[in-house]
Amino acid sequence: LEVVSVDGAHAELLIWNPDGTTAELSGNGARIVAAWLARKSSAQQVTLRVGGLEVEGRVRDDGQVELDVGRVEVGETETLDLGDERVEFTPVSVANPHAVVRREPERGELLRLGPRIERHSRFPNRTNVQLVRVDGPHDLTVGVWERGAGETLSSGTSSVSAAAAAVANGWCESPVHVHLPGGDL
């Protein structure tokens, strides 16, 4: 993550993946920058520009940072042919692409399917992958494979994508609590 410029409660940033590519948005990264910028500017609300996207961050009274990522697009369920198996997924865009798969988010399965789905020809610019287990009407457990980064313990945009797909598909009702190996969102 690179902060390119700062002007009061406004900042522009670039997000770099470990493989050297850039990402359209990192929810957790943007929340970290929003918290830093709010402290630096003494503002409770800040604006971040990432590429062509503008997101609003707000520091709550309890110190947690909320991020308004804007419009989330959820597509119809599709099937990917991986050669030896077919996998159903819900495409979601939170400024960056996601493939939400309703499947037990066990690590071995994530490591097996994540890179295969990420680089499938259906996704010419690759995709983030979430394996999702529905735990209740407001709860999901999610495993995340990030495009350009691999297995990730926590992801803001993956959490938004999993929750949006769960609500759109009738698996959950809003609000949705997303449980990840790195914490809850």
PDB file of N, CA, C and O in Angstrom, residues 102-179:
ATOM      1  N   ARG A 102     -19.973 -21.304  -2.502  1.00  0.00           N
ATOM      2  CA  ARG A 102     -20.546 -21.841  -1.265  1.00  0.00           C
ATOM      3  C   ARG A 102     -19.992 -23.251  -1.080  1.00  0.00           C
ATOM      4  O   ARG A 102     -20.430 -24.207  -1.721  1.00  0.00           O
ATOM      5  N   ARG A 103     -19.011 -23.340  -0.211  1.00  0.00           N
ATOM      6  CA  ARG A 103     -18.297 -24.592   0.035  1.00  0.00           C
ATOM      7  C   ARG A 103     -17.555 -24.451   1.355  1.00  0.00           C
ATOM      8  O   ARG A 103     -17.151 -23.365   1.730  1.00  0.00           O
ATOM      9  N   GLU A 104     -17.345 -25.562   2.036  1.00  0.00           N
ATOM     10  CA  GLU A 104     -16.613 -25.546   3.308  1.00  0.00           C
ATOM     11  C   GLU A 104     -15.268 -24.829   3.120  1.00  0.00           C
ATOM     12  O   GLU A 104     -14.471 -25.206   2.260  1.00  0.00           O
ATOM     13  N   PRO A 105     -14.999 -23.771   3.925  1.00  0.00           N
ATOM     14  CA  PRO A 105     -13.774 -22.991   3.739  1.00  0.00           C
ATOM     15  C   PRO A 105     -12.554 -23.625   4.406  1.00  0.00           C
ATOM     16  O   PRO A 105     -11.787 -22.963   5.091  1.00  0.00           O
ATOM     17  N   GLU A 106     -12.375 -24.896   4.196  1.00  0.00           N
ATOM     18  CA  GLU A 106     -11.228 -25.571   4.795  1.00  0.00           C
ATOM     19  C   GLU A 106      -9.982 -25.265   3.998  1.00  0.00           C
ATOM     20  O   GLU A 106     -10.012 -25.065   2.796  1.00  0.00           O
ATOM     21  N   ARG A 107      -8.883 -25.111   4.701  1.00  0.00           N
ATOM     22  CA  ARG A 107      -7.652 -24.585   4.117  1.00  0.00           C
ATOM     23  C   ARG A 107      -7.172 -25.391   2.910  1.00  0.00           C
ATOM     24  O   ARG A 107      -6.779 -24.834   1.895  1.00  0.00           O
ATOM     25  N   GLY A 108      -7.181 -26.716   3.004  1.00  0.00           N
ATOM     26  CA  GLY A 108      -6.727 -27.544   1.890  1.00  0.00           C
ATOM     27  C   GLY A 108      -7.550 -27.299   0.633  1.00  0.00           C
ATOM     28  O   GLY A 108      -7.015 -27.229  -0.476  1.00  0.00           O
ATOM     29  N   GLU A 109      -8.840 -27.146   0.808  1.00  0.00           N
ATOM     30  CA  GLU A 109      -9.735 -26.874  -0.323  1.00  0.00           C
ATOM     31  C   GLU A 109      -9.455 -25.483  -0.900  1.00  0.00           C
ATOM     32  O   GLU A 109      -9.442 -25.285  -2.113  1.00  0.00           O
ATOM     33  N   LEU A 110      -9.202 -24.508  -0.027  1.00  0.00           N
ATOM     34  CA  LEU A 110      -8.877 -23.158  -0.474  1.00  0.00           C
ATOM     35  C   LEU A 110      -7.573 -23.153  -1.275  1.00  0.00           C
ATOM     36  O   LEU A 110      -7.503 -22.552  -2.346  1.00  0.00           O
ATOM     37  N   LEU A 111      -6.560 -23.857  -0.783  1.00  0.00           N
ATOM     38  CA  LEU A 111      -5.270 -23.907  -1.476  1.00  0.00           C
ATOM     39  C   LEU A 111      -5.367 -24.658  -2.804  1.00  0.00           C
ATOM     40  O   LEU A 111      -4.632 -24.362  -3.746  1.00  0.00           O
ATOM     41  N   ARG A 112      -6.298 -25.609  -2.890  1.00  0.00           N
ATOM     42  CA  ARG A 112      -6.495 -26.373  -4.122  1.00  0.00           C
ATOM     43  C   ARG A 112      -7.295 -25.582  -5.151  1.00  0.00           C
ATOM     44  O   ARG A 112      -6.906 -25.471  -6.315  1.00  0.00           O
ATOM     45  N   LEU A 113      -8.414 -25.012  -4.718  1.00  0.00           N
ATOM     46  CA  LEU A 113      -9.314 -24.323  -5.654  1.00  0.00           C
ATOM     47  C   LEU A 113      -8.943 -22.868  -5.926  1.00  0.00           C
ATOM     48  O   LEU A 113      -9.132 -22.380  -7.042  1.00  0.00           O
ATOM     49  N   GLY A 114      -8.434 -22.166  -4.916  1.00  0.00           N
ATOM     50  CA  GLY A 114      -8.152 -20.738  -5.052  1.00  0.00           C
ATOM     51  C   GLY A 114      -7.356 -20.380  -6.289  1.00  0.00           C
ATOM     52  O   GLY A 114      -7.815 -19.579  -7.119  1.00  0.00           O
ATOM     53  N   PRO A 115      -6.159 -20.974  -6.474  1.00  0.00           N
ATOM     54  CA  PRO A 115      -5.364 -20.585  -7.652  1.00  0.00           C
ATOM     55  C   PRO A 115      -5.995 -21.020  -8.973  1.00  0.00           C
ATOM     56  O   PRO A 115      -5.827 -20.343  -9.988  1.00  0.00           O
ATOM     57  N   ARG A 116      -6.737 -22.116  -8.965  1.00  0.00           N
ATOM     58  CA  ARG A 116      -7.374 -22.592 -10.201  1.00  0.00           C
ATOM     59  C   ARG A 116      -8.488 -21.645 -10.633  1.00  0.00           C
ATOM     60  O   ARG A 116      -8.636 -21.339 -11.820  1.00  0.00           O
ATOM     61  N   ILE A 117      -9.278 -21.177  -9.668  1.00  0.00           N
ATOM     62  CA  ILE A 117     -10.360 -20.249  -9.993  1.00  0.00           C
ATOM     63  C   ILE A 117      -9.783 -18.872 -10.321  1.00  0.00           C
ATOM     64  O   ILE A 117     -10.201 -18.228 -11.287  1.00  0.00           O
ATOM     65  N   GLU A 118      -8.807 -18.418  -9.536  1.00  0.00           N
ATOM     66  CA  GLU A 118      -8.200 -17.099  -9.761  1.00  0.00           C
ATOM     67  C   GLU A 118      -7.751 -16.930 -11.205  1.00  0.00           C
ATOM     68  O   GLU A 118      -7.949 -15.888 -11.817  1.00  0.00           O
ATOM     69  N   ARG A 119      -7.147 -17.953 -11.762  1.00  0.00           N
ATOM     70  CA  ARG A 119      -6.534 -17.853 -13.090  1.00  0.00           C
ATOM     71  C   ARG A 119      -7.370 -18.489 -14.202  1.00  0.00           C
ATOM     72  O   ARG A 119      -6.895 -18.640 -15.317  1.00  0.00           O
ATOM     73  N   HIS A 120      -8.611 -18.845 -13.917  1.00  0.00           N
ATOM     74  CA  HIS A 120      -9.484 -19.437 -14.931  1.00  0.00           C
ATOM     75  C   HIS A 120      -9.720 -18.436 -16.063  1.00  0.00           C
ATOM     76  O   HIS A 120      -9.781 -17.221 -15.838  1.00  0.00           O
ATOM     77  N   SER A 121      -9.874 -18.932 -17.266  1.00  0.00           N
ATOM     78  CA  SER A 121     -10.062 -18.055 -18.436  1.00  0.00           C
ATOM     79  C   SER A 121     -11.322 -17.193 -18.327  1.00  0.00           C
ATOM     80  O   SER A 121     -11.425 -16.163 -18.996  1.00  0.00           O
ATOM     81  N   ARG A 122     -12.271 -17.559 -17.477  1.00  0.00           N
ATOM     82  CA  ARG A 122     -13.480 -16.748 -17.257  1.00  0.00           C
ATOM     83  C   ARG A 122     -13.088 -15.364 -16.706  1.00  0.00           C
ATOM     84  O   ARG A 122     -13.810 -14.384 -16.850  1.00  0.00           O
ATOM     85  N   PHE A 123     -11.911 -15.287 -16.061  1.00  0.00           N
ATOM     86  CA  PHE A 123     -11.449 -14.059 -15.421  1.00  0.00           C
ATOM     87  C   PHE A 123     -10.162 -13.586 -16.088  1.00  0.00           C
ATOM     88  O   PHE A 123      -9.072 -13.908 -15.625  1.00  0.00           O
ATOM     89  N   PRO A 124     -10.255 -12.837 -17.184  1.00  0.00           N
ATOM     90  CA  PRO A 124      -9.047 -12.432 -17.913  1.00  0.00           C
ATOM     91  C   PRO A 124      -8.058 -11.611 -17.070  1.00  0.00           C
ATOM     92  O   PRO A 124      -6.858 -11.663 -17.312  1.00  0.00           O
ATOM     93  N   ASN A 125      -8.556 -10.885 -16.067  1.00  0.00           N
ATOM     94  CA  ASN A 125      -7.683 -10.123 -15.171  1.00  0.00           C
ATOM     95  C   ASN A 125      -7.550 -10.800 -13.807  1.00  0.00           C
ATOM     96  O   ASN A 125      -7.194 -10.152 -12.835  1.00  0.00           O
ATOM     97  N   ARG A 126      -7.874 -12.075 -13.769  1.00  0.00           N
ATOM     98  CA  ARG A 126      -7.872 -12.890 -12.553  1.00  0.00           C
ATOM     99  C   ARG A 126      -8.951 -12.420 -11.578  1.00  0.00           C
ATOM    100  O   ARG A 126      -9.599 -11.411 -11.795  1.00  0.00           O
ATOM    101  N   THR A 127      -9.144 -13.177 -10.490  1.00  0.00           N
ATOM    102  CA  THR A 127     -10.197 -12.846  -9.533  1.00  0.00           C
ATOM    103  C   THR A 127      -9.794 -13.244  -8.124  1.00  0.00           C
ATOM    104  O   THR A 127      -8.927 -14.102  -7.933  1.00  0.00           O
ATOM    105  N   ASN A 128     -10.433 -12.627  -7.146  1.00  0.00           N
ATOM    106  CA  ASN A 128     -10.347 -13.042  -5.755  1.00  0.00           C
ATOM    107  C   ASN A 128     -11.353 -14.165  -5.560  1.00  0.00           C
ATOM    108  O   ASN A 128     -12.393 -14.193  -6.228  1.00  0.00           O
ATOM    109  N   VAL A 129     -11.059 -15.088  -4.643  1.00  0.00           N
ATOM    110  CA  VAL A 129     -11.926 -16.253  -4.444  1.00  0.00           C
ATOM    111  C   VAL A 129     -12.284 -16.362  -2.960  1.00  0.00           C
ATOM    112  O   VAL A 129     -11.408 -16.235  -2.099  1.00  0.00           O
ATOM    113  N   GLN A 130     -13.567 -16.614  -2.687  1.00  0.00           N
ATOM    114  CA  GLN A 130     -14.012 -16.843  -1.326  1.00  0.00           C
ATOM    115  C   GLN A 130     -14.727 -18.187  -1.252  1.00  0.00           C
ATOM    116  O   GLN A 130     -15.622 -18.452  -2.062  1.00  0.00           O
ATOM    117  N   LEU A 131     -14.331 -19.020  -0.310  1.00  0.00           N
ATOM    118  CA  LEU A 131     -15.085 -20.226   0.016  1.00  0.00           C
ATOM    119  C   LEU A 131     -15.911 -19.884   1.252  1.00  0.00           C
ATOM    120  O   LEU A 131     -15.367 -19.409   2.257  1.00  0.00           O
ATOM    121  N   VAL A 132     -17.228 -20.106   1.157  1.00  0.00           N
ATOM    122  CA  VAL A 132     -18.158 -19.594   2.154  1.00  0.00           C
ATOM    123  C   VAL A 132     -18.994 -20.714   2.755  1.00  0.00           C
ATOM    124  O   VAL A 132     -19.586 -21.514   2.031  1.00  0.00           O
ATOM    125  N   ARG A 133     -19.048 -20.729   4.095  1.00  0.00           N
ATOM    126  CA  ARG A 133     -19.966 -21.614   4.813  1.00  0.00           C
ATOM    127  C   ARG A 133     -20.988 -20.736   5.525  1.00  0.00           C
ATOM    128  O   ARG A 133     -20.621 -19.784   6.219  1.00  0.00           O
ATOM    129  N   VAL A 134     -22.261 -21.048   5.359  1.00  0.00           N
ATOM    130  CA  VAL A 134     -23.329 -20.319   6.037  1.00  0.00           C
ATOM    131  C   VAL A 134     -23.501 -20.944   7.413  1.00  0.00           C
ATOM    132  O   VAL A 134     -23.788 -22.136   7.536  1.00  0.00           O
ATOM    133  N   ASP A 135     -23.312 -20.141   8.457  1.00  0.00           N
ATOM    134  CA  ASP A 135     -23.421 -20.611   9.838  1.00  0.00           C
ATOM    135  C   ASP A 135     -24.742 -20.240  10.487  1.00  0.00           C
ATOM    136  O   ASP A 135     -25.068 -20.743  11.558  1.00  0.00           O
ATOM    137  N   GLY A 136     -25.498 -19.353   9.882  1.00  0.00           N
ATOM    138  CA  GLY A 136     -26.775 -18.917  10.432  1.00  0.00           C
ATOM    139  C   GLY A 136     -27.314 -17.787   9.584  1.00  0.00           C
ATOM    140  O   GLY A 136     -26.680 -17.371   8.611  1.00  0.00           O
ATOM    141  N   PRO A 137     -28.471 -17.251   9.948  1.00  0.00           N
ATOM    142  CA  PRO A 137     -29.090 -16.216   9.115  1.00  0.00           C
ATOM    143  C   PRO A 137     -28.287 -14.917   9.017  1.00  0.00           C
ATOM    144  O   PRO A 137     -28.520 -14.117   8.116  1.00  0.00           O
ATOM    145  N   HIS A 138     -27.326 -14.716   9.922  1.00  0.00           N
ATOM    146  CA  HIS A 138     -26.513 -13.496   9.904  1.00  0.00           C
ATOM    147  C   HIS A 138     -25.019 -13.794  10.002  1.00  0.00           C
ATOM    148  O   HIS A 138     -24.236 -12.888  10.301  1.00  0.00           O
ATOM    149  N   ASP A 139     -24.615 -15.046   9.782  1.00  0.00           N
ATOM    150  CA  ASP A 139     -23.221 -15.423  10.001  1.00  0.00           C
ATOM    151  C   ASP A 139     -22.653 -16.295   8.888  1.00  0.00           C
ATOM    152  O   ASP A 139     -23.292 -17.274   8.480  1.00  0.00           O
ATOM    153  N   LEU A 140     -21.448 -15.925   8.447  1.00  0.00           N
ATOM    154  CA  LEU A 140     -20.703 -16.694   7.454  1.00  0.00           C
ATOM    155  C   LEU A 140     -19.301 -16.953   7.988  1.00  0.00           C
ATOM    156  O   LEU A 140     -18.727 -16.108   8.661  1.00  0.00           O
ATOM    157  N   THR A 141     -18.740 -18.101   7.636  1.00  0.00           N
ATOM    158  CA  THR A 141     -17.316 -18.348   7.828  1.00  0.00           C
ATOM    159  C   THR A 141     -16.717 -18.399   6.433  1.00  0.00           C
ATOM    160  O   THR A 141     -17.247 -19.069   5.540  1.00  0.00           O
ATOM    161  N   VAL A 142     -15.599 -17.659   6.236  1.00  0.00           N
ATOM    162  CA  VAL A 142     -15.061 -17.461   4.893  1.00  0.00           C
ATOM    163  C   VAL A 142     -13.557 -17.730   4.868  1.00  0.00           C
ATOM    164  O   VAL A 142     -12.824 -17.300   5.755  1.00  0.00           O
ATOM    165  N   GLY A 143     -13.126 -18.428   3.827  1.00  0.00           N
ATOM    166  CA  GLY A 143     -11.714 -18.579   3.505  1.00  0.00           C
ATOM    167  C   GLY A 143     -11.431 -17.745   2.269  1.00  0.00           C
ATOM    168  O   GLY A 143     -12.248 -17.707   1.347  1.00  0.00           O
ATOM    169  N   VAL A 144     -10.284 -17.060   2.238  1.00  0.00           N
ATOM    170  CA  VAL A 144      -9.998 -16.107   1.171  1.00  0.00           C
ATOM    171  C   VAL A 144      -8.714 -16.450   0.423  1.00  0.00           C
ATOM    172  O   VAL A 144      -7.664 -16.669   1.039  1.00  0.00           O
ATOM    173  N   TRP A 145      -8.826 -16.471  -0.909  1.00  0.00           N
ATOM    174  CA  TRP A 145      -7.677 -16.548  -1.811  1.00  0.00           C
ATOM    175  C   TRP A 145      -7.673 -15.238  -2.575  1.00  0.00           C
ATOM    176  O   TRP A 145      -8.582 -14.973  -3.364  1.00  0.00           O
ATOM    177  N   GLU A 146      -6.674 -14.383  -2.326  1.00  0.00           N
ATOM    178  CA  GLU A 146      -6.629 -13.083  -2.991  1.00  0.00           C
ATOM    179  C   GLU A 146      -5.821 -13.141  -4.271  1.00  0.00           C
ATOM    180  O   GLU A 146      -4.736 -13.717  -4.307  1.00  0.00           O
ATOM    181  N   ARG A 147      -6.366 -12.508  -5.275  1.00  0.00           N
ATOM    182  CA  ARG A 147      -5.697 -12.361  -6.566  1.00  0.00           C
ATOM    183  C   ARG A 147      -4.360 -11.660  -6.339  1.00  0.00           C
ATOM    184  O   ARG A 147      -4.290 -10.590  -5.758  1.00  0.00           O
ATOM    185  N   GLY A 148      -3.289 -12.306  -6.789  1.00  0.00           N
ATOM    186  CA  GLY A 148      -1.968 -11.700  -6.671  1.00  0.00           C
ATOM    187  C   GLY A 148      -1.305 -11.852  -5.324  1.00  0.00           C
ATOM    188  O   GLY A 148      -0.176 -11.426  -5.138  1.00  0.00           O
ATOM    189  N   ALA A 149      -2.022 -12.439  -4.346  1.00  0.00           N
ATOM    190  CA  ALA A 149      -1.468 -12.563  -2.989  1.00  0.00           C
ATOM    191  C   ALA A 149      -1.567 -13.976  -2.433  1.00  0.00           C
ATOM    192  O   ALA A 149      -0.797 -14.357  -1.571  1.00  0.00           O
ATOM    193  N   GLY A 150      -2.545 -14.762  -2.891  1.00  0.00           N
ATOM    194  CA  GLY A 150      -2.737 -16.112  -2.366  1.00  0.00           C
ATOM    195  C   GLY A 150      -3.617 -16.120  -1.129  1.00  0.00           C
ATOM    196  O   GLY A 150      -4.443 -15.231  -0.937  1.00  0.00           O
ATOM    197  N   GLU A 151      -3.433 -17.133  -0.291  1.00  0.00           N
ATOM    198  CA  GLU A 151      -4.241 -17.277   0.916  1.00  0.00           C
ATOM    199  C   GLU A 151      -4.067 -16.037   1.793  1.00  0.00           C
ATOM    200  O   GLU A 151      -2.955 -15.566   2.017  1.00  0.00           O
ATOM    201  N   THR A 152      -5.191 -15.504   2.271  1.00  0.00           N
ATOM    202  CA  THR A 152      -5.195 -14.295   3.079  1.00  0.00           C
ATOM    203  C   THR A 152      -6.083 -14.522   4.291  1.00  0.00           C
ATOM    204  O   THR A 152      -7.184 -15.044   4.155  1.00  0.00           O
ATOM    205  N   LEU A 153      -5.605 -14.131   5.463  1.00  0.00           N
ATOM    206  CA  LEU A 153      -6.340 -14.389   6.698  1.00  0.00           C
ATOM    207  C   LEU A 153      -7.545 -13.484   6.895  1.00  0.00           C
ATOM    208  O   LEU A 153      -8.482 -13.836   7.606  1.00  0.00           O
ATOM    209  N   SER A 154      -7.533 -12.305   6.276  1.00  0.00           N
ATOM    210  CA  SER A 154      -8.649 -11.378   6.405  1.00  0.00           C
ATOM    211  C   SER A 154      -8.679 -10.473   5.179  1.00  0.00           C
ATOM    212  O   SER A 154      -7.625 -10.073   4.682  1.00  0.00           O
ATOM    213  N   SER A 155      -9.857 -10.159   4.713  1.00  0.00           N
ATOM    214  CA  SER A 155      -9.996  -9.285   3.550  1.00  0.00           C
ATOM    215  C   SER A 155     -11.312  -8.535   3.636  1.00  0.00           C
ATOM    216  O   SER A 155     -12.376  -9.153   3.753  1.00  0.00           O
ATOM    217  N   GLY A 156     -11.220  -7.212   3.559  1.00  0.00           N
ATOM    218  CA  GLY A 156     -12.418  -6.389   3.616  1.00  0.00           C
ATOM    219  C   GLY A 156     -13.317  -6.560   2.411  1.00  0.00           C
ATOM    220  O   GLY A 156     -14.526  -6.769   2.541  1.00  0.00           O
ATOM    221  N   THR A 157     -12.751  -6.476   1.194  1.00  0.00           N
ATOM    222  CA  THR A 157     -13.605  -6.604   0.015  1.00  0.00           C
ATOM    223  C   THR A 157     -14.115  -8.031  -0.150  1.00  0.00           C
ATOM    224  O   THR A 157     -15.227  -8.233  -0.644  1.00  0.00           O
ATOM    225  N   SER A 158     -13.350  -9.023   0.281  1.00  0.00           N
ATOM    226  CA  SER A 158     -13.843 -10.402   0.234  1.00  0.00           C
ATOM    227  C   SER A 158     -15.007 -10.586   1.205  1.00  0.00           C
ATOM    228  O   SER A 158     -15.968 -11.297   0.902  1.00  0.00           O
ATOM    229  N   SER A 159     -14.923  -9.931   2.361  1.00  0.00           N
ATOM    230  CA  SER A 159     -16.021 -10.013   3.331  1.00  0.00           C
ATOM    231  C   SER A 159     -17.278  -9.368   2.770  1.00  0.00           C
ATOM    232  O   SER A 159     -18.375  -9.916   2.891  1.00  0.00           O
ATOM    233  N   VAL A 160     -17.114  -8.201   2.148  1.00  0.00           N
ATOM    234  CA  VAL A 160     -18.260  -7.527   1.530  1.00  0.00           C
ATOM    235  C   VAL A 160     -18.844  -8.407   0.430  1.00  0.00           C
ATOM    236  O   VAL A 160     -20.067  -8.570   0.331  1.00  0.00           O
ATOM    237  N   SER A 161     -17.984  -9.004  -0.389  1.00  0.00           N
ATOM    238  CA  SER A 161     -18.453  -9.858  -1.486  1.00  0.00           C
ATOM    239  C   SER A 161     -19.194 -11.078  -0.977  1.00  0.00           C
ATOM    240  O   SER A 161     -20.267 -11.428  -1.492  1.00  0.00           O
ATOM    241  N   ALA A 162     -18.635 -11.737   0.026  1.00  0.00           N
ATOM    242  CA  ALA A 162     -19.285 -12.924   0.586  1.00  0.00           C
ATOM    243  C   ALA A 162     -20.646 -12.562   1.172  1.00  0.00           C
ATOM    244  O   ALA A 162     -21.644 -13.260   0.943  1.00  0.00           O
ATOM    245  N   ALA A 163     -20.706 -11.455   1.918  1.00  0.00           N
ATOM    246  CA  ALA A 163     -21.969 -11.029   2.518  1.00  0.00           C
ATOM    247  C   ALA A 163     -22.986 -10.648   1.444  1.00  0.00           C
ATOM    248  O   ALA A 163     -24.162 -11.027   1.525  1.00  0.00           O
ATOM    249  N   ALA A 164     -22.547  -9.913   0.427  1.00  0.00           N
ATOM    250  CA  ALA A 164     -23.466  -9.499  -0.648  1.00  0.00           C
ATOM    251  C   ALA A 164     -24.015 -10.708  -1.395  1.00  0.00           C
ATOM    252  O   ALA A 164     -25.213 -10.780  -1.692  1.00  0.00           O
ATOM    253  N   ALA A 165     -23.144 -11.683  -1.706  1.00  0.00           N
ATOM    254  CA  ALA A 165     -23.600 -12.900  -2.392  1.00  0.00           C
ATOM    255  C   ALA A 165     -24.562 -13.683  -1.508  1.00  0.00           C
ATOM    256  O   ALA A 165     -25.571 -14.215  -1.995  1.00  0.00           O
ATOM    257  N   ALA A 166     -24.267 -13.743  -0.202  1.00  0.00           N
ATOM    258  CA  ALA A 166     -25.135 -14.489   0.725  1.00  0.00           C
ATOM    259  C   ALA A 166     -26.525 -13.862   0.797  1.00  0.00           C
ATOM    260  O   ALA A 166     -27.538 -14.575   0.785  1.00  0.00           O
ATOM    261  N   VAL A 167     -26.599 -12.543   0.851  1.00  0.00           N
ATOM    262  CA  VAL A 167     -27.900 -11.867   0.900  1.00  0.00           C
ATOM    263  C   VAL A 167     -28.619 -12.028  -0.439  1.00  0.00           C
ATOM    264  O   VAL A 167     -29.800 -12.379  -0.487  1.00  0.00           O
ATOM    265  N   ALA A 168     -27.915 -11.803  -1.549  1.00  0.00           N
ATOM    266  CA  ALA A 168     -28.536 -11.898  -2.880  1.00  0.00           C
ATOM    267  C   ALA A 168     -29.062 -13.306  -3.167  1.00  0.00           C
ATOM    268  O   ALA A 168     -30.098 -13.459  -3.821  1.00  0.00           O
ATOM    269  N   ASN A 169     -28.342 -14.318  -2.676  1.00  0.00           N
ATOM    270  CA  ASN A 169     -28.749 -15.706  -2.931  1.00  0.00           C
ATOM    271  C   ASN A 169     -29.711 -16.254  -1.875  1.00  0.00           C
ATOM    272  O   ASN A 169     -30.123 -17.411  -1.966  1.00  0.00           O
ATOM    273  N   GLY A 170     -30.056 -15.445  -0.873  1.00  0.00           N
ATOM    274  CA  GLY A 170     -30.987 -15.886   0.164  1.00  0.00           C
ATOM    275  C   GLY A 170     -30.361 -16.799   1.208  1.00  0.00           C
ATOM    276  O   GLY A 170     -31.078 -17.464   1.953  1.00  0.00           O
ATOM    277  N   TRP A 171     -29.033 -16.836   1.290  1.00  0.00           N
ATOM    278  CA  TRP A 171     -28.370 -17.663   2.305  1.00  0.00           C
ATOM    279  C   TRP A 171     -28.396 -16.983   3.664  1.00  0.00           C
ATOM    280  O   TRP A 171     -28.363 -17.641   4.687  1.00  0.00           O
ATOM    281  N   CYS A 172     -28.392 -15.641   3.673  1.00  0.00           N
ATOM    282  CA  CYS A 172     -28.355 -14.837   4.897  1.00  0.00           C
ATOM    283  C   CYS A 172     -29.225 -13.602   4.727  1.00  0.00           C
ATOM    284  O   CYS A 172     -29.633 -13.274   3.618  1.00  0.00           O
ATOM    285  N   GLU A 173     -29.453 -12.933   5.855  1.00  0.00           N
ATOM    286  CA  GLU A 173     -30.127 -11.644   5.860  1.00  0.00           C
ATOM    287  C   GLU A 173     -29.152 -10.614   6.431  1.00  0.00           C
ATOM    288  O   GLU A 173     -28.336 -10.939   7.291  1.00  0.00           O
ATOM    289  N   SER A 174     -29.278  -9.379   5.971  1.00  0.00           N
ATOM    290  CA  SER A 174     -28.421  -8.300   6.473  1.00  0.00           C
ATOM    291  C   SER A 174     -28.879  -7.907   7.878  1.00  0.00           C
ATOM    292  O   SER A 174     -30.085  -7.945   8.149  1.00  0.00           O
ATOM    293  N   PRO A 175     -27.946  -7.591   8.767  1.00  0.00           N
ATOM    294  CA  PRO A 175     -26.501  -7.501   8.601  1.00  0.00           C
ATOM    295  C   PRO A 175     -25.856  -8.895   8.684  1.00  0.00           C
ATOM    296  O   PRO A 175     -26.373  -9.792   9.330  1.00  0.00           O
ATOM    297  N   VAL A 176     -24.717  -9.025   8.007  1.00  0.00           N
ATOM    298  CA  VAL A 176     -23.998 -10.298   7.982  1.00  0.00           C
ATOM    299  C   VAL A 176     -22.657 -10.126   8.690  1.00  0.00           C
ATOM    300  O   VAL A 176     -21.923  -9.197   8.405  1.00  0.00           O
ATOM    301  N   HIS A 177     -22.376 -11.031   9.608  1.00  0.00           N
ATOM    302  CA  HIS A 177     -21.089 -11.055  10.311  1.00  0.00           C
ATOM    303  C   HIS A 177     -20.222 -12.096   9.608  1.00  0.00           C
ATOM    304  O   HIS A 177     -20.623 -13.246   9.471  1.00  0.00           O
ATOM    305  N   VAL A 178     -19.061 -11.675   9.143  1.00  0.00           N
ATOM    306  CA  VAL A 178     -18.158 -12.553   8.410  1.00  0.00           C
ATOM    307  C   VAL A 178     -17.010 -12.948   9.321  1.00  0.00           C
ATOM    308  O   VAL A 178     -16.297 -12.098   9.844  1.00  0.00           O
ATOM    309  N   HIS A 179     -16.869 -14.253   9.512  1.00  0.00           N
ATOM    310  CA  HIS A 179     -15.818 -14.810  10.379  1.00  0.00           C
ATOM    311  C   HIS A 179     -14.689 -15.334   9.486  1.00  0.00           C
ATOM    312  O   HIS A 179     -14.915 -16.189   8.630  1.00  0.00           O
TER     313      HIS A 179
END
